[in-house]
Coordinates of C-alpha atoms in Angstrom, one line a residue:
X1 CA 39.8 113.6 222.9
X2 CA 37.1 115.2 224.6
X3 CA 33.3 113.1 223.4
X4 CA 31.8 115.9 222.3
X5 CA 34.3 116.7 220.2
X6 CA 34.7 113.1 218.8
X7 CA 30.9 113.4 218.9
X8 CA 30.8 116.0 216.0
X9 CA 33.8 114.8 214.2
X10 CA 31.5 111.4 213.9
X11 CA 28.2 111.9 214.4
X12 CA 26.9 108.1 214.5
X13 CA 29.7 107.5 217.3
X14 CA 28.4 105.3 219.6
X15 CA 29.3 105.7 223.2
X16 CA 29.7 102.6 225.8
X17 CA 29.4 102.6 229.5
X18 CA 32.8 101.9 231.1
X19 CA 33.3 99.0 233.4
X20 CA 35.9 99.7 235.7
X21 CA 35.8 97.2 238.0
X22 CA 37.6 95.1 234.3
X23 CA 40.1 98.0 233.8
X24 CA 40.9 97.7 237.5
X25 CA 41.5 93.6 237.4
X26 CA 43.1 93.9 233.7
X27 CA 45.7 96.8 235.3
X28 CA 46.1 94.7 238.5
X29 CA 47.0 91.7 236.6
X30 CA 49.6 93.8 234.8
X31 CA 51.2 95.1 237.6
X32 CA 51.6 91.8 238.7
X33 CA 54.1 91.0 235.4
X34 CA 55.8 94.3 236.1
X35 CA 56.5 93.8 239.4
X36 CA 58.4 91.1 238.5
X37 CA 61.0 92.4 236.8
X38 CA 60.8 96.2 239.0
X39 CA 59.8 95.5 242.4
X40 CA 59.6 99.3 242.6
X41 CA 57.2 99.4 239.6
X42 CA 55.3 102.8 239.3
X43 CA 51.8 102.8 238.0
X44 CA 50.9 106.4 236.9
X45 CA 47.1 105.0 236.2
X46 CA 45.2 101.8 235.0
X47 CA 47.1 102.0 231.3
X48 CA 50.6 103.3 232.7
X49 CA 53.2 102.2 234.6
X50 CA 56.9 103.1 234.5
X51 CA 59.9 100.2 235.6
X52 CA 63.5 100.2 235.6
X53 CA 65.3 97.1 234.3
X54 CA 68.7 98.0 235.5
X55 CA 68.3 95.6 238.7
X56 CA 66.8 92.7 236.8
X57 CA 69.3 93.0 233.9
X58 CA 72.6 93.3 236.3
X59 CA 71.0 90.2 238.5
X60 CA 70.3 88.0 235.6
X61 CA 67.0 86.1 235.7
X62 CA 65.3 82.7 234.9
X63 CA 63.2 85.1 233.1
X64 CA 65.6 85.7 230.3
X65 CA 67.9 88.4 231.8
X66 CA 71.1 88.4 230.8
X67 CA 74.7 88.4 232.9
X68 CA 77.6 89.5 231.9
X69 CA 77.8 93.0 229.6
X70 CA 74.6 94.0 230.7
X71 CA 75.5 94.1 233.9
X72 CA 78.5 96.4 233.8
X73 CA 76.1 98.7 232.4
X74 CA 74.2 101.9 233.2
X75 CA 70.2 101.8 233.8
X76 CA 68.1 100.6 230.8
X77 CA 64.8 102.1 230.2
X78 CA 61.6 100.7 229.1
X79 CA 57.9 101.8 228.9
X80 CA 55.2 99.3 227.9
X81 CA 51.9 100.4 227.1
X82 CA 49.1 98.2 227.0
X83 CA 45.1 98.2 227.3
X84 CA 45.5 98.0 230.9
X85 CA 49.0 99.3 231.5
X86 CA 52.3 100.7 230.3
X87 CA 55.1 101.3 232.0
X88 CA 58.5 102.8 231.4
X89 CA 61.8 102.6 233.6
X90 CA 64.8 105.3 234.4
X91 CA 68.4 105.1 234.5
X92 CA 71.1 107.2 235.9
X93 CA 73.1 110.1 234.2
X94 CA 75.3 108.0 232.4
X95 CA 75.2 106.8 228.6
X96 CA 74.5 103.3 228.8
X97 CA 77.3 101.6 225.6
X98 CA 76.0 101.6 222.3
X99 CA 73.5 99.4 220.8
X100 CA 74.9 95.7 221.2
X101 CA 74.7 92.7 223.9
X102 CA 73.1 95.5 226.3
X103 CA 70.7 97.1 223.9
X104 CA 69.4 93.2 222.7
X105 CA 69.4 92.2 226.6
X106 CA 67.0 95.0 227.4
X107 CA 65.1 94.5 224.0
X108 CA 64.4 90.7 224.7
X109 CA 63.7 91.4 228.1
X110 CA 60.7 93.6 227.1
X111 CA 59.4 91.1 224.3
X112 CA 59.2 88.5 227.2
X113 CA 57.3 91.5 229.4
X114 CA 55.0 92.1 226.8
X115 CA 54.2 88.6 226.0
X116 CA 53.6 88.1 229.7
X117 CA 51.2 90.7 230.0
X118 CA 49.3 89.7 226.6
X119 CA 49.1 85.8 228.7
X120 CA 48.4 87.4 231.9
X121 CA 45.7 89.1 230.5
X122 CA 43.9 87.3 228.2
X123 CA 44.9 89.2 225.1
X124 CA 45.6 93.0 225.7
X125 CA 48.4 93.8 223.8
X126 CA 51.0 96.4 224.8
X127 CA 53.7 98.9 223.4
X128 CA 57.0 99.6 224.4
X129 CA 59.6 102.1 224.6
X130 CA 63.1 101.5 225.4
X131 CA 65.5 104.3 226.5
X132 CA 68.1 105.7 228.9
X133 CA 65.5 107.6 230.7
X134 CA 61.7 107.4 231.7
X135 CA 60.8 110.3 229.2
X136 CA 63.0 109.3 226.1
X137 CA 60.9 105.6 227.1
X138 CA 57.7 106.9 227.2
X139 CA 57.8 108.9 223.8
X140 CA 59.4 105.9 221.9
X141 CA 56.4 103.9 223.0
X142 CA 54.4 105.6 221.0
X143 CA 56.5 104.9 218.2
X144 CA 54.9 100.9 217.4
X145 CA 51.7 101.2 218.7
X146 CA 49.3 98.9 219.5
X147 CA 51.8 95.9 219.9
X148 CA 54.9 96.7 219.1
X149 CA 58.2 98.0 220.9
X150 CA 60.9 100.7 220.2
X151 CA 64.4 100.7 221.4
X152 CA 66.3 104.2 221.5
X153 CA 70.3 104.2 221.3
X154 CA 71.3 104.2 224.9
X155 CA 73.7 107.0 224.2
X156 CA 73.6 110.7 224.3
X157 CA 73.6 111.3 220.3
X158 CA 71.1 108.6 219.9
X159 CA 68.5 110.5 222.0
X160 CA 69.0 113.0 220.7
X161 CA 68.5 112.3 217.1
X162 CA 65.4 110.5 218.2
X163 CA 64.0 113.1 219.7
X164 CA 65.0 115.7 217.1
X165 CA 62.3 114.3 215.3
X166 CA 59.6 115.1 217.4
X167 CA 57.7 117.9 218.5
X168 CA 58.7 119.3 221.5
X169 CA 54.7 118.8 222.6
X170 CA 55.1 114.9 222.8
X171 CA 57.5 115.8 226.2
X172 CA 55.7 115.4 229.5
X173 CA 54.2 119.1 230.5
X174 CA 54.7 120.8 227.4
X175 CA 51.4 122.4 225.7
X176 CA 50.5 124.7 223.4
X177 CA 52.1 128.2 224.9
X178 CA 55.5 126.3 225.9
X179 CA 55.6 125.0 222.6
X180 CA 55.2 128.4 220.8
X181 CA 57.8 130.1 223.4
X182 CA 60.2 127.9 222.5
X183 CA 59.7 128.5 218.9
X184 CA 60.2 132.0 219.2

């Protein structure tokens, strides 16, 4: 939101002067949890980042990735917001199976990736989004904001009765005129 508009919606708003040299370390130290788990980590800006967990999921970890089912399995998507960064991940074409060992493989992994960053940081939480591609990701992380996660059916009729619930403005590029021309 634009301050002058916040500025008249509250009138005894109170602005602060930014300090970005803290974003900057705070996003750094994120990307440095990311990385982690996505070498090929994206960060879109200081509070967004998108990963894919496919690699770290079909490798296993020490860091709590699983073997086994997972592994057999298409990409799993995740996008973790935070203070400082969020980050979602892709996956190919396919439907990744149901909800089951997959789904709760992919889910624990991004617990572990948000507790990391919480640590790493000194307290900024983040939210996630979990889905079987970066855009289903990034709108399901806004579903438990600020410190939670939301996992989306890694199947074709699970996206798209979450996203049937949504306004088609909440995808990536879609404003006001797109939004009315598909309506008519």
């Amino acid at each position: 939101m634009p301050g002058f508009i916040a500025k008249q919606l509250c009138p005894k708003l109170v602005f602060i002067s930014p300090n970005f040299d803290k974003y900057s370390e705070a996003s750094k130290r994120v990307f440095e949890v990311l990385v982690e788990y996505d070498p090929n980590v994206q960060m879109h800006s200081l509070d967004e980042a998108k990963l894919d967990l496919t690699a770290f999921l079909r490798k296993g970890s020490s860091h709590g990735g699983s073997e086994g089912p997972a592994a057999d399995s298409a990409s799993q998507q995740a996008t973790v917001g935070s203070s400082s960064s969020s980050s979602s991940s892709s996956s190919s074409s396919r439907d990744p199976p149901e909800f089951g060992i997959e789904a709760t493989a992919v889910a624990r992994v991004v617990a572990e990736i948000r507790a990391k960053v919480r640590e790493a940081t000194g307290g900024l939480t983040c939210s996630a989004g979990i889905g079987p591609n970066f855009m289903v990701a990034k709108i399901a992380s806004d579903q438990n904001k600020p410190n939670g996660q939301f996992l989306v059916p890694f199947t074709r009729a699970g996206a798209v009765s979450f996203l049937h619930g949504h306004s088609t403005r909440k995808v990536g590029g879609i404003g006001k005129v797109t939004e009315r021309v598909l309506r008519e």
